Coordinates of N, CA, C and O (backbone and C1' of nucleotides) in Angstrom, one line a residue:
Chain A
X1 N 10.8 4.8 18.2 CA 10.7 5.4 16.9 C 10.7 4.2 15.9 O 11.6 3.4 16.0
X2 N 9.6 3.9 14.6 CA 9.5 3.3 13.9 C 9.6 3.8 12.9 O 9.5 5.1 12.8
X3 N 10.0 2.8 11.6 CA 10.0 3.5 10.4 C 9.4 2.7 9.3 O 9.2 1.5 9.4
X4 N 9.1 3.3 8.4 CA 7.8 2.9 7.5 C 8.1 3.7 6.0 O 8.7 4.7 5.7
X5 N 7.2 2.3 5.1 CA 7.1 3.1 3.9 C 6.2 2.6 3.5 O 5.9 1.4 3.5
X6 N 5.7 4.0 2.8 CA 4.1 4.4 2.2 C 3.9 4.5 0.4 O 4.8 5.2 -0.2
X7 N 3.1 4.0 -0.1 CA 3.0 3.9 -1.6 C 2.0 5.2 -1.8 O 1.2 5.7 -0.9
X8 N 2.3 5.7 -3.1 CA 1.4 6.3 -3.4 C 1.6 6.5 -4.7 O 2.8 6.9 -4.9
X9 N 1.0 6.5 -5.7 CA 0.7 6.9 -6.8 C 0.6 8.2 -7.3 O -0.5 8.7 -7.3
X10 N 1.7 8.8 -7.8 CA 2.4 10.2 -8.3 C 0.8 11.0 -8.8 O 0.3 12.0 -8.3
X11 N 0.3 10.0 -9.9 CA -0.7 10.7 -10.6 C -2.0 11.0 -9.8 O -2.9 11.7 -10.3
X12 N -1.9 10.3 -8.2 CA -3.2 10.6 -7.6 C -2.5 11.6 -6.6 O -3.0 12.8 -6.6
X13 N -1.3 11.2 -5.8 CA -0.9 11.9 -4.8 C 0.8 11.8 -4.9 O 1.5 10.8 -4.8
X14 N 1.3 13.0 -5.2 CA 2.8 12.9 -5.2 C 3.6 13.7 -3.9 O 3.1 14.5 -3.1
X15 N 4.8 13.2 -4.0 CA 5.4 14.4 -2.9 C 5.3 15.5 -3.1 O 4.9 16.2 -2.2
X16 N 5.5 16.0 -4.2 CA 5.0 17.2 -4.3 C 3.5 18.0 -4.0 O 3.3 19.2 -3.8
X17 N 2.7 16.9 -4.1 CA 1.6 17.5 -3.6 C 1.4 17.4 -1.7 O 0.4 18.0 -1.2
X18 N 2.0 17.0 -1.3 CA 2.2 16.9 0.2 C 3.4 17.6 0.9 O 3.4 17.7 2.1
X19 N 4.6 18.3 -0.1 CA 4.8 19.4 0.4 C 3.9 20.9 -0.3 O 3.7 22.0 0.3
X20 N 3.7 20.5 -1.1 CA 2.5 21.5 -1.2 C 1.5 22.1 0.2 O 1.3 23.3 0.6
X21 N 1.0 20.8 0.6 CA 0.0 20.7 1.8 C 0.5 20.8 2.8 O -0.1 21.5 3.6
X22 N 1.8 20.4 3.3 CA 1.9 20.1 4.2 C 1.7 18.8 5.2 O 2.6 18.2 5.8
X23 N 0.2 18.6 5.2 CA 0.0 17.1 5.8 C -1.2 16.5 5.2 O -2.1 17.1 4.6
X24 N -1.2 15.8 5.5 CA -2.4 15.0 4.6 C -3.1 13.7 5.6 O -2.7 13.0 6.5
X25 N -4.2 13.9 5.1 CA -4.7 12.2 5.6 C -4.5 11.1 4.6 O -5.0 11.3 3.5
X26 N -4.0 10.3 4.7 CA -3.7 9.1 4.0 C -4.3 8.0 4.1 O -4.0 6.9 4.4
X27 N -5.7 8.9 3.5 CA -7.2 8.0 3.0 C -7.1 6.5 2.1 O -6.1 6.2 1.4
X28 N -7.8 6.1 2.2 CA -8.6 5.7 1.0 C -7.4 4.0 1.0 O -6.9 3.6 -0.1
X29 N -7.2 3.4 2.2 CA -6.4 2.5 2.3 C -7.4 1.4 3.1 O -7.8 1.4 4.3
X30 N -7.7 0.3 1.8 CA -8.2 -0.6 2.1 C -7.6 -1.8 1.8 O -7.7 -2.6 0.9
X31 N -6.7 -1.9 3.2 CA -6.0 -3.5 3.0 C -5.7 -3.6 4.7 O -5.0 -2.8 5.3
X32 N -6.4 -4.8 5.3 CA -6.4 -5.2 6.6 C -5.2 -4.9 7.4 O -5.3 -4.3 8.5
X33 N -3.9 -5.6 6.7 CA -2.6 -5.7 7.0 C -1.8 -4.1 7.2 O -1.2 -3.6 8.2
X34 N -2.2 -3.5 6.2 CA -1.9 -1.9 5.9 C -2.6 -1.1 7.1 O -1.9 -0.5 8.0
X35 N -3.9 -1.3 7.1 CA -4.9 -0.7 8.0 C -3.9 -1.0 9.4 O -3.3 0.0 9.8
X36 N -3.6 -2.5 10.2 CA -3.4 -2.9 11.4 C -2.3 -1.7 10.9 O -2.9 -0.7 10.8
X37 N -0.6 -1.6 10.6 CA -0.1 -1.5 10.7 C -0.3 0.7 11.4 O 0.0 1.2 12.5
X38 N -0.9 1.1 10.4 CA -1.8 2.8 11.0 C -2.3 2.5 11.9 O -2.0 3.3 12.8
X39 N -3.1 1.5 12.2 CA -3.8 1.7 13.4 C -2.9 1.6 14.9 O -2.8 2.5 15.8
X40 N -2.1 -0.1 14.7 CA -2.1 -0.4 15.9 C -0.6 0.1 16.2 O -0.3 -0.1 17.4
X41 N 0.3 0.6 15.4 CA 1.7 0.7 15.2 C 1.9 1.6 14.8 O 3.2 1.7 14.6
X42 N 1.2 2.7 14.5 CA 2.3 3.9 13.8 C 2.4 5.2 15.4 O 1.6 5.3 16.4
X43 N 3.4 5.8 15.2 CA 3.4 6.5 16.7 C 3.5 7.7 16.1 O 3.9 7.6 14.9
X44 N 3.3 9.3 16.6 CA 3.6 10.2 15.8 C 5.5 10.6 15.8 O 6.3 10.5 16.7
X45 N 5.6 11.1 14.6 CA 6.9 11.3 14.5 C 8.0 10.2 13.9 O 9.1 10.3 13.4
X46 N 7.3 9.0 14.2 CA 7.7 7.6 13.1 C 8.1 8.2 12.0 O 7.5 9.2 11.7
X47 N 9.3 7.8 11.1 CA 9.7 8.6 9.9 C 8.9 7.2 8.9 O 8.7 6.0 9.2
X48 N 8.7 8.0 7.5 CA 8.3 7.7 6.1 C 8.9 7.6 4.8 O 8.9 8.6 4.1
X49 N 9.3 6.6 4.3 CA 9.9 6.9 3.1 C 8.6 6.9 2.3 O 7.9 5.9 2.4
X50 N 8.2 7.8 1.6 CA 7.1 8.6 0.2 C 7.4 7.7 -0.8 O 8.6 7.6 -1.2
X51 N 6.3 6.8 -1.3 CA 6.8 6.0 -2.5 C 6.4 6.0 -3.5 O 5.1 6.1 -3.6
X52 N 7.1 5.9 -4.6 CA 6.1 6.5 -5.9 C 6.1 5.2 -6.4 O 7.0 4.4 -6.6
X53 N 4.3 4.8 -6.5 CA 4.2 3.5 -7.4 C 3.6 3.9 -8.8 O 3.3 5.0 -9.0
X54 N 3.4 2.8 -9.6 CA 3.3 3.2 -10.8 C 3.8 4.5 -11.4 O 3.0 5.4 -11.8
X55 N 4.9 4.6 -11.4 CA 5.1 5.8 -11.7 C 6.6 6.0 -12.5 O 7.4 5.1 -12.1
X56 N 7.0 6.7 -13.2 CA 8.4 7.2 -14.3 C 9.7 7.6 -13.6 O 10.0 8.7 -14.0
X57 N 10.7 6.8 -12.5 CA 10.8 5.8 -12.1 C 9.8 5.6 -10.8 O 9.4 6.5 -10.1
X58 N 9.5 4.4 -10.7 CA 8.4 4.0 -9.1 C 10.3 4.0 -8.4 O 11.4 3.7 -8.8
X59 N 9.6 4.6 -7.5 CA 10.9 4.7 -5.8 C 10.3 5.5 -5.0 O 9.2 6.0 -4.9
X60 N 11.7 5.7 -4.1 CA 11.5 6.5 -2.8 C 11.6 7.7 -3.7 O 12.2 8.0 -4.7
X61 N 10.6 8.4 -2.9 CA 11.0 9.8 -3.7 C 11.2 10.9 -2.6 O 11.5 12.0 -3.0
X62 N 11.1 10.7 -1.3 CA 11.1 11.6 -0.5 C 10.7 10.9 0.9 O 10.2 9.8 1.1
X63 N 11.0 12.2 2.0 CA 10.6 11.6 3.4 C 9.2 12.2 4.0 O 8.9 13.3 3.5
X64 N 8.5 11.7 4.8 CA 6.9 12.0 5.4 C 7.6 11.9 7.0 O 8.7 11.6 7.5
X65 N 6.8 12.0 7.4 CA 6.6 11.3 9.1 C 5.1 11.9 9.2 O 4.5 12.8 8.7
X66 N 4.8 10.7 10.5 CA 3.7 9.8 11.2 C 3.0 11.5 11.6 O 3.9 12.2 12.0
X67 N 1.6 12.1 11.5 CA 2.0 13.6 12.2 C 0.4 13.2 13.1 O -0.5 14.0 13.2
X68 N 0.4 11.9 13.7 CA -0.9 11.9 14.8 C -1.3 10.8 14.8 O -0.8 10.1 13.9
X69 N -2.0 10.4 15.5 CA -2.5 8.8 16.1 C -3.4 8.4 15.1 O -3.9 9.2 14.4
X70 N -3.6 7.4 15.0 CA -4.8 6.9 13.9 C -6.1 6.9 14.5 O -6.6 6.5 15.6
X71 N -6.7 7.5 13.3 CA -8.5 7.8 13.3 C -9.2 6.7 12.3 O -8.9 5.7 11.8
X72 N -10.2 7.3 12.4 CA -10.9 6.2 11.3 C -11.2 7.2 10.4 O -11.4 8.4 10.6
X73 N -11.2 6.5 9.1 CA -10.9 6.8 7.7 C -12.6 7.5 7.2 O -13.6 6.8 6.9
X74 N -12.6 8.9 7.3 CA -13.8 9.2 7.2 C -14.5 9.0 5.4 O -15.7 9.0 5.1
X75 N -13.5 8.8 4.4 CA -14.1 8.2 3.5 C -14.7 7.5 2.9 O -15.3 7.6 1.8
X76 N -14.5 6.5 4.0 CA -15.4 5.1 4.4 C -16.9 5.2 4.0 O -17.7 4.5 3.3
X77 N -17.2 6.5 5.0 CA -18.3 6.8 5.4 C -19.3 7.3 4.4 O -20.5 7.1 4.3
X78 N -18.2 8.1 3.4 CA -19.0 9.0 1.9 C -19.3 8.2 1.4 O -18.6 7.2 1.2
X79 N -20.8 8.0 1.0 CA -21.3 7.4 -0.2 C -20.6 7.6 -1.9 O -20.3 6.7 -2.8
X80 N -20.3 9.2 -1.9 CA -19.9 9.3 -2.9 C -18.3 9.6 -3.1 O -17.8 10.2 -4.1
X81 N -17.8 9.1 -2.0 CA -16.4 8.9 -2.3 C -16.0 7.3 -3.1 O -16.7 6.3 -2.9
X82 N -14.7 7.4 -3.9 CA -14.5 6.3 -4.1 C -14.1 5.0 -3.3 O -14.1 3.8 -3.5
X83 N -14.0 5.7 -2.1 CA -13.8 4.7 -1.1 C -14.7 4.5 -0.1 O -14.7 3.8 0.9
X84 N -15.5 5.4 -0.7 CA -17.0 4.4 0.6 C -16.9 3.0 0.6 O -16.4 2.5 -0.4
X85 N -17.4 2.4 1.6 CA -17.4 1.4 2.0 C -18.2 1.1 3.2 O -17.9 1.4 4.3
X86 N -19.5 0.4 2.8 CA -20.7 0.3 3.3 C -20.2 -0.9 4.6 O -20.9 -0.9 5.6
X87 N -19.8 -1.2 4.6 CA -19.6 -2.4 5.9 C -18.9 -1.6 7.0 O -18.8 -2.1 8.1
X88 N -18.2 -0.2 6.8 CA -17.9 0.5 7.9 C -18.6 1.1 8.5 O -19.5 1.9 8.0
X89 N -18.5 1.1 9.9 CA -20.0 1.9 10.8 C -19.0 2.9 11.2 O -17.8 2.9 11.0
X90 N -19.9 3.8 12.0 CA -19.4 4.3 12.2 C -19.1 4.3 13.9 O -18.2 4.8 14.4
X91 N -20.1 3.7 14.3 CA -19.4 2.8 16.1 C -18.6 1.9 15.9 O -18.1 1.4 16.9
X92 N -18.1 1.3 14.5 CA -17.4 0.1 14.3 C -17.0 0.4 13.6 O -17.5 -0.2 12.6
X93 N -15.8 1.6 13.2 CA -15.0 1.5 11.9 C -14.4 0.7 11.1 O -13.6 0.2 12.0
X94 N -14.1 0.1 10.0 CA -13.5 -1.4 9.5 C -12.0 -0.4 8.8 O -11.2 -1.0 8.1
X95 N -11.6 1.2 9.1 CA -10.9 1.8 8.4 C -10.2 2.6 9.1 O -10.6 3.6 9.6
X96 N -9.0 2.2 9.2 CA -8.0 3.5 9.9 C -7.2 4.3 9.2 O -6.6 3.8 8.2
X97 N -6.9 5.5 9.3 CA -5.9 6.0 8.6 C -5.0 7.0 9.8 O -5.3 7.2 10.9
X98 N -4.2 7.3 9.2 CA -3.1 8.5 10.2 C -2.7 9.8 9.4 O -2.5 9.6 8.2
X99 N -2.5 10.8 9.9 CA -2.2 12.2 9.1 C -0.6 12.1 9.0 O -0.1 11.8 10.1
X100 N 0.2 12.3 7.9 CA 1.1 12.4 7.3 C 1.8 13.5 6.9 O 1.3 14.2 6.0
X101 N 2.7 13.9 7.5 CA 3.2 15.1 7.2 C 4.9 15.2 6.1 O 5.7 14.4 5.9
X102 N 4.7 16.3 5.8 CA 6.1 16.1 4.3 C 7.4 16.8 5.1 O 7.3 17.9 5.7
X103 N 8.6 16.0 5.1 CA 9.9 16.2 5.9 C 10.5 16.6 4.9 O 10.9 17.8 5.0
X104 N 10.8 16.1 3.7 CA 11.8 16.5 2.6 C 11.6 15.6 1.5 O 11.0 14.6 1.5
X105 N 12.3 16.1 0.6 CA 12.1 15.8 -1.5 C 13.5 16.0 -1.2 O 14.2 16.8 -0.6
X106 N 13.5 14.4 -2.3 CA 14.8 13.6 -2.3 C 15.0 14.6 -4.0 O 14.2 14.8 -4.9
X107 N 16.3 15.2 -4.0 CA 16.7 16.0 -5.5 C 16.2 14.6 -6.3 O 15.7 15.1 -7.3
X108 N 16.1 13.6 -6.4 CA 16.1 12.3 -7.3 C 15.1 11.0 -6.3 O 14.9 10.7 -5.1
X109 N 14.8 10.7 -7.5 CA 14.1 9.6 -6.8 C 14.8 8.4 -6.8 O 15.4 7.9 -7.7
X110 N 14.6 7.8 -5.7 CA 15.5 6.4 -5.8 C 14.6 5.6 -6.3 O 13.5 5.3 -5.9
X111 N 15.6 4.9 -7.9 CA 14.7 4.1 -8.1 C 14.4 2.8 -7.8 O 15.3 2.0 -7.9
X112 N 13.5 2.6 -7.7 CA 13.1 0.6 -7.1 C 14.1 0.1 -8.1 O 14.8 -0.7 -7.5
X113 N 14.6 0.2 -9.2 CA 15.7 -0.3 -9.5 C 17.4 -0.5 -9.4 O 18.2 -1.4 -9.7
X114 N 17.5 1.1 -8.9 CA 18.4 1.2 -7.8 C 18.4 0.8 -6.9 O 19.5 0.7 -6.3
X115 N 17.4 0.4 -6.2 CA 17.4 0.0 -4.3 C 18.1 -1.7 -4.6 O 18.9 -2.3 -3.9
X116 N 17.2 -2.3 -5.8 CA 17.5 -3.8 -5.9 C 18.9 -4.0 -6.1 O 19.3 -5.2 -5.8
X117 N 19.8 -3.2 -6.5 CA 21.1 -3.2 -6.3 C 22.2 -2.4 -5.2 O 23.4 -2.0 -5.5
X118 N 21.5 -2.2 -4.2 CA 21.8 -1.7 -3.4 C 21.9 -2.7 -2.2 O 20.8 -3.0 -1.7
X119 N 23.1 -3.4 -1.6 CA 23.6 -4.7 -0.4 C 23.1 -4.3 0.8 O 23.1 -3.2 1.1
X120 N 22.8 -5.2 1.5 CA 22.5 -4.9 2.8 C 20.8 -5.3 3.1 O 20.3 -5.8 4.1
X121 N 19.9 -4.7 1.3 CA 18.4 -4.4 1.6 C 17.8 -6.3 2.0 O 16.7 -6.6 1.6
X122 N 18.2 -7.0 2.4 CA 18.2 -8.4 2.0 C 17.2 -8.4 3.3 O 17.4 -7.9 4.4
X123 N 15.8 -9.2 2.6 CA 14.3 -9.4 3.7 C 13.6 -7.8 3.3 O 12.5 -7.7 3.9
X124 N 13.9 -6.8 2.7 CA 12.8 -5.7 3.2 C 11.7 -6.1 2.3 O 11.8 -6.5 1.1
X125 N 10.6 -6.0 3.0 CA 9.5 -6.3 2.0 C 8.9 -5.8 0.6 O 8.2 -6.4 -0.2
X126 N 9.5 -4.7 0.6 CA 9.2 -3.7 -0.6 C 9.8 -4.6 -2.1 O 9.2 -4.6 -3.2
X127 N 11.5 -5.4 -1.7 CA 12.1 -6.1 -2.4 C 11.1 -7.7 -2.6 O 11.4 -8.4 -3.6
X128 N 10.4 -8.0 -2.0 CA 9.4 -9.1 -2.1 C 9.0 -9.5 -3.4 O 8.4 -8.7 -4.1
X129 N 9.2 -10.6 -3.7 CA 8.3 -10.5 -5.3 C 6.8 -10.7 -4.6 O 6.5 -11.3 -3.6
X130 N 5.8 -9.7 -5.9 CA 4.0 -9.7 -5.7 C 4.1 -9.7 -4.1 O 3.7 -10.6 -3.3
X131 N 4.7 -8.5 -3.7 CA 4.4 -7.7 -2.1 C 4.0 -6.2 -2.4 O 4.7 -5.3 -2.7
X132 N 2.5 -6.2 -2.2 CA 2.0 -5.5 -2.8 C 1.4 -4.2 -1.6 O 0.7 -3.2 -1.6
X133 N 2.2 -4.8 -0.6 CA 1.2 -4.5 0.6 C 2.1 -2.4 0.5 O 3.2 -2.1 0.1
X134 N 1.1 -1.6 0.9 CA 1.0 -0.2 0.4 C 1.6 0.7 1.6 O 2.2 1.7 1.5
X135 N 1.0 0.0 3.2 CA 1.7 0.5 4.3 C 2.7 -0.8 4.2 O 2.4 -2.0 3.9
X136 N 4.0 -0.2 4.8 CA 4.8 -1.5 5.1 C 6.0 -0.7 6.1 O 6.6 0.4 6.1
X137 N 6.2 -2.0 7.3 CA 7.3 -1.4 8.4 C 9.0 -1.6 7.5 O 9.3 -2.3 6.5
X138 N 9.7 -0.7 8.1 CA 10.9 -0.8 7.3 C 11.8 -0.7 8.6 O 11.5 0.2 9.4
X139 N 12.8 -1.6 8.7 CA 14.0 -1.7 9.4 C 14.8 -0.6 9.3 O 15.1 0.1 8.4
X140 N 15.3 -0.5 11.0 CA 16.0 0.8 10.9 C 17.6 0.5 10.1 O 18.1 1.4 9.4
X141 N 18.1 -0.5 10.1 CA 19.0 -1.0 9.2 C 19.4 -0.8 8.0 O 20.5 -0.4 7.5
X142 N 18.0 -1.2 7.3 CA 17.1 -0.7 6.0 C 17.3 0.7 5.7 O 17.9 1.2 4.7
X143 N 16.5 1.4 6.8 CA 16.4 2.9 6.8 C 17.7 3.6 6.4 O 17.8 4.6 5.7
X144 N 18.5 3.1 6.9 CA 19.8 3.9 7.6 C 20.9 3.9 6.5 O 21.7 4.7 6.2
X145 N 20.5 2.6 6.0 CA 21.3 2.2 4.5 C 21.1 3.0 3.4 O 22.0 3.3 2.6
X146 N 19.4 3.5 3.4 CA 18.5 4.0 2.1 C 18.9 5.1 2.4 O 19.3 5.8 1.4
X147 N 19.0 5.8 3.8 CA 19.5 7.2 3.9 C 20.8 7.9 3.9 O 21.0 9.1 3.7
X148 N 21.6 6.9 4.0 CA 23.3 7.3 3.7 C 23.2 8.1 2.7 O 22.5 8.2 1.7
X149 N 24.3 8.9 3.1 CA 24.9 10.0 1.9 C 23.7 11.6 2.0 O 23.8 12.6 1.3
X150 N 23.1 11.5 2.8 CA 22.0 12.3 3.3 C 21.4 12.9 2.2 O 21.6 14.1 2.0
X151 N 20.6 12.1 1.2 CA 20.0 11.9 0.1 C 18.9 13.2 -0.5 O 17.8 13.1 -1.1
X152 N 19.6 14.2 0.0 CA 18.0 15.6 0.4 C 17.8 15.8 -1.0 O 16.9 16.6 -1.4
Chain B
dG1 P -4.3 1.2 -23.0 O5' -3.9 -0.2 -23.4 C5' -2.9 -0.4 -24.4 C4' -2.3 -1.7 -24.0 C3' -3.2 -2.8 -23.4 O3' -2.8 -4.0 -23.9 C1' -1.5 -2.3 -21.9
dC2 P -3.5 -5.3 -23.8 O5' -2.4 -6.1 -22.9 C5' -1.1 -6.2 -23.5 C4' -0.2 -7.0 -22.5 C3' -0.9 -8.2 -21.8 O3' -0.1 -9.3 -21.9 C1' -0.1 -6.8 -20.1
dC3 P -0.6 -10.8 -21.7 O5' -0.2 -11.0 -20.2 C5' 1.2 -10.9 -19.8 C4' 1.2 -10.9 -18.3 C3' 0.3 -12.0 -17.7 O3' 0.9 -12.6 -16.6 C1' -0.1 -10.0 -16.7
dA4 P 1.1 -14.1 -16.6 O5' 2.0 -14.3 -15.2 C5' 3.2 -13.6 -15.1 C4' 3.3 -13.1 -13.6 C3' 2.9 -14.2 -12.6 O3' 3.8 -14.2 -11.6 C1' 1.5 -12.3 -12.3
dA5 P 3.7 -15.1 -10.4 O5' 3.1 -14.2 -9.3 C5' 3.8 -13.1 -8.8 C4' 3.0 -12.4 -7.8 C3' 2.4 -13.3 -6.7 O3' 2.5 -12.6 -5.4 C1' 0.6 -12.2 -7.7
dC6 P 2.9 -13.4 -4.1 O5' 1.7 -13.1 -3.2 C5' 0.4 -13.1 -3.7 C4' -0.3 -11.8 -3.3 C3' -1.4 -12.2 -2.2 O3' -1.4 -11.2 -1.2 C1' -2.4 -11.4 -4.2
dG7 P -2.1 -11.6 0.2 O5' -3.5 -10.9 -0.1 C5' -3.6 -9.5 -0.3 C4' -5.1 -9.1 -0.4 C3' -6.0 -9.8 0.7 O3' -6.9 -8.8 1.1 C1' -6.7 -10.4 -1.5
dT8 P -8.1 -9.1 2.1 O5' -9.3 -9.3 1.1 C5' -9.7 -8.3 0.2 C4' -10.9 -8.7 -0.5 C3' -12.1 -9.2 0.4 O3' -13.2 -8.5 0.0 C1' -11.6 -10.8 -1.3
dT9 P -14.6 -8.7 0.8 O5' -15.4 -9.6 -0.2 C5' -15.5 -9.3 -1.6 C4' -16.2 -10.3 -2.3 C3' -17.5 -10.8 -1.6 O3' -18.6 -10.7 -2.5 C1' -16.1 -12.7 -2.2
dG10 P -20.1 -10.9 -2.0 O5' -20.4 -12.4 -2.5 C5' -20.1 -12.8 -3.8 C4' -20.3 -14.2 -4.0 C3' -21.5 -14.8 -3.1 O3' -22.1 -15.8 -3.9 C1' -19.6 -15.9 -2.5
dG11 P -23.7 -16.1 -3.7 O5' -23.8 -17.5 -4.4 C5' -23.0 -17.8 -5.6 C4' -22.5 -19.2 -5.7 C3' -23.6 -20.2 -5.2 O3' -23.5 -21.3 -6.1 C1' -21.6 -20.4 -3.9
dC12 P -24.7 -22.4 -6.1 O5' -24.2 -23.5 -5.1 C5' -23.1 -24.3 -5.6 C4' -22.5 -25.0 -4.4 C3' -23.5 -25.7 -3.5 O3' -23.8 -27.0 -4.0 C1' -21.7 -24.8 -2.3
Chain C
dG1 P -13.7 -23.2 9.7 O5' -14.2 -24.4 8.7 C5' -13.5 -25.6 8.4 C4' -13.4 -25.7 6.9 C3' -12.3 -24.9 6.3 O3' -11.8 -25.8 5.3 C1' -14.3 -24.3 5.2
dC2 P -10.4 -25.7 4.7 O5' -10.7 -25.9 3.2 C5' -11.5 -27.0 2.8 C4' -12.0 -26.8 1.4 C3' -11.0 -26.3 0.4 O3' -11.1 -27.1 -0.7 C1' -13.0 -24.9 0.4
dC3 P -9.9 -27.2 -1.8 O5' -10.4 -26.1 -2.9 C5' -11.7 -26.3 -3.5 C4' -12.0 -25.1 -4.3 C3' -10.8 -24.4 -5.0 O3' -11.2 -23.9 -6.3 C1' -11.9 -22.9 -3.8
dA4 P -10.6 -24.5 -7.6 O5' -11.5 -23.9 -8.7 C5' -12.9 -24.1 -8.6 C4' -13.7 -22.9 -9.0 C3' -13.0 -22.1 -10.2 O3' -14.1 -21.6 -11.0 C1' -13.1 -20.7 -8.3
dA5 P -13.8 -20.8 -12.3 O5' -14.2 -19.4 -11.9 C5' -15.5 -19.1 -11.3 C4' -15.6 -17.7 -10.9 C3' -15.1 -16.7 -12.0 O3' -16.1 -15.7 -12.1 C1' -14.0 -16.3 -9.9
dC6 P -16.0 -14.6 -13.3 O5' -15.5 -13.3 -12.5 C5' -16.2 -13.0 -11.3 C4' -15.3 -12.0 -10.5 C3' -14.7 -10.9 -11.3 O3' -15.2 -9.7 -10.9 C1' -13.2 -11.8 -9.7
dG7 P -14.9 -8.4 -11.7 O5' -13.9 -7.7 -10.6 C5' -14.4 -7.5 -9.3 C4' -13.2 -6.9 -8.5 C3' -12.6 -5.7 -9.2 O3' -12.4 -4.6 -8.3 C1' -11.0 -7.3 -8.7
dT8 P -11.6 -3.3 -8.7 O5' -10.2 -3.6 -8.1 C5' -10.0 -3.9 -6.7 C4' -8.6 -4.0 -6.4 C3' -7.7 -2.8 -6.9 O3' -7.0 -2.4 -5.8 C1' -6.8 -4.8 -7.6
dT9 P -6.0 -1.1 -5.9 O5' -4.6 -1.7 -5.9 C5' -4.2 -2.6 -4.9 C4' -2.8 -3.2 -5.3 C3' -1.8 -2.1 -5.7 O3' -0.7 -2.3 -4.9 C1' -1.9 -3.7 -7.4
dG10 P 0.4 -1.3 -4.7 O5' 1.4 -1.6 -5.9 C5' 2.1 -2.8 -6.0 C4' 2.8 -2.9 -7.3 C3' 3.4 -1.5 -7.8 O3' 4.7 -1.9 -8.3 C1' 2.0 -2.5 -9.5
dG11 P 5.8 -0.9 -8.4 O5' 6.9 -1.7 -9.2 C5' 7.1 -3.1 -8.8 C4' 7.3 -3.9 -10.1 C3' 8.3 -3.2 -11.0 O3' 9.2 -4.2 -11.5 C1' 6.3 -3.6 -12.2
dC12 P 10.6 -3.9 -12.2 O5' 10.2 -3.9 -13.7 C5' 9.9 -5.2 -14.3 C4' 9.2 -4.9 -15.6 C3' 9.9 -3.9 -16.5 O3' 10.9 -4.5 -17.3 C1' 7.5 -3.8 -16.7

DNA sequence: GCCAACGTTGGC
DNA sequence: GCCAACGTTGGC
């Protein structure tokens, strides 16, 4: 079991809209590093910390987990999606993604300003200065710290 | 809206 | 293969 946390921008996709749904594909992710980590590393059932970027506070705002193996990112493929992306074939995808499912909505969002004062988080990448990266693995250490107090 | 930090692209 | 220019991310 691995654990992970996912960015996403409230105004495009919030927790709320994925307990709405239920599960989602978690398209439209073009960054190599992000990609490997869906593709070659995520297992299903891996837990998710939901991350609100740019957003009124940006934090964790909730939990996801991993809900299937990685496919290739059929957005790639749309011309008229924002994320087409002509260099992906489709015998040779350049795009992976994995379906995401919603576990629970934190009553409060933890904010990236709270987490920076919070001991223990020392190395998580999220804390990185210009670590921008959107999939990112998170230590169960990390996890275990962020989840105390059973944060529902 | 600003801007620093990155990643990517493309000329050479 | 270098690196300047450009685009994007994301906190503030």
């Amino acid at each position: 079991m691995k654990y992970w946390l996912m960015k996403s921008e409230p105004d495009v996709y919030s927790i709320d809209d994925l307990a709405h749904d239920g599960k989602t594909m978690w398209d439209g992710v073009r960054n190599y590093q992000a990609r490997n980590f869906m593709r070659d590393q995520m297992q299903t059932g891996d837990l998710v910390f939901f991350y609100h970027s740019n957003a009124e506070p940006s934090g964790i705002a909730g939990i996801a987990k991993v809900a299937g193996k990685s496919y290739p990112d059929p957005t790639a493929f749309d011309k008229k999606d924002v994320h087409f992306d002509p260099k992906s074939k489709k015998e040779a995808p350049t795009w992976y993604l994995v379906d995401v499912a919603f576990v629970q909505k934190w009553k409060q969002v933890l904010a990236l300003e709270e987490i920076k004062k919070i001991k223990g988080l020392e190395g998580m990448l999220l804390l990185q200065k210009g670590s921008r990266l959107s999939v990112q693995p998170v230590l169960e250490k990390h996890w275990k710290i962020l989840t105390r107090g059973g944060r529902v």
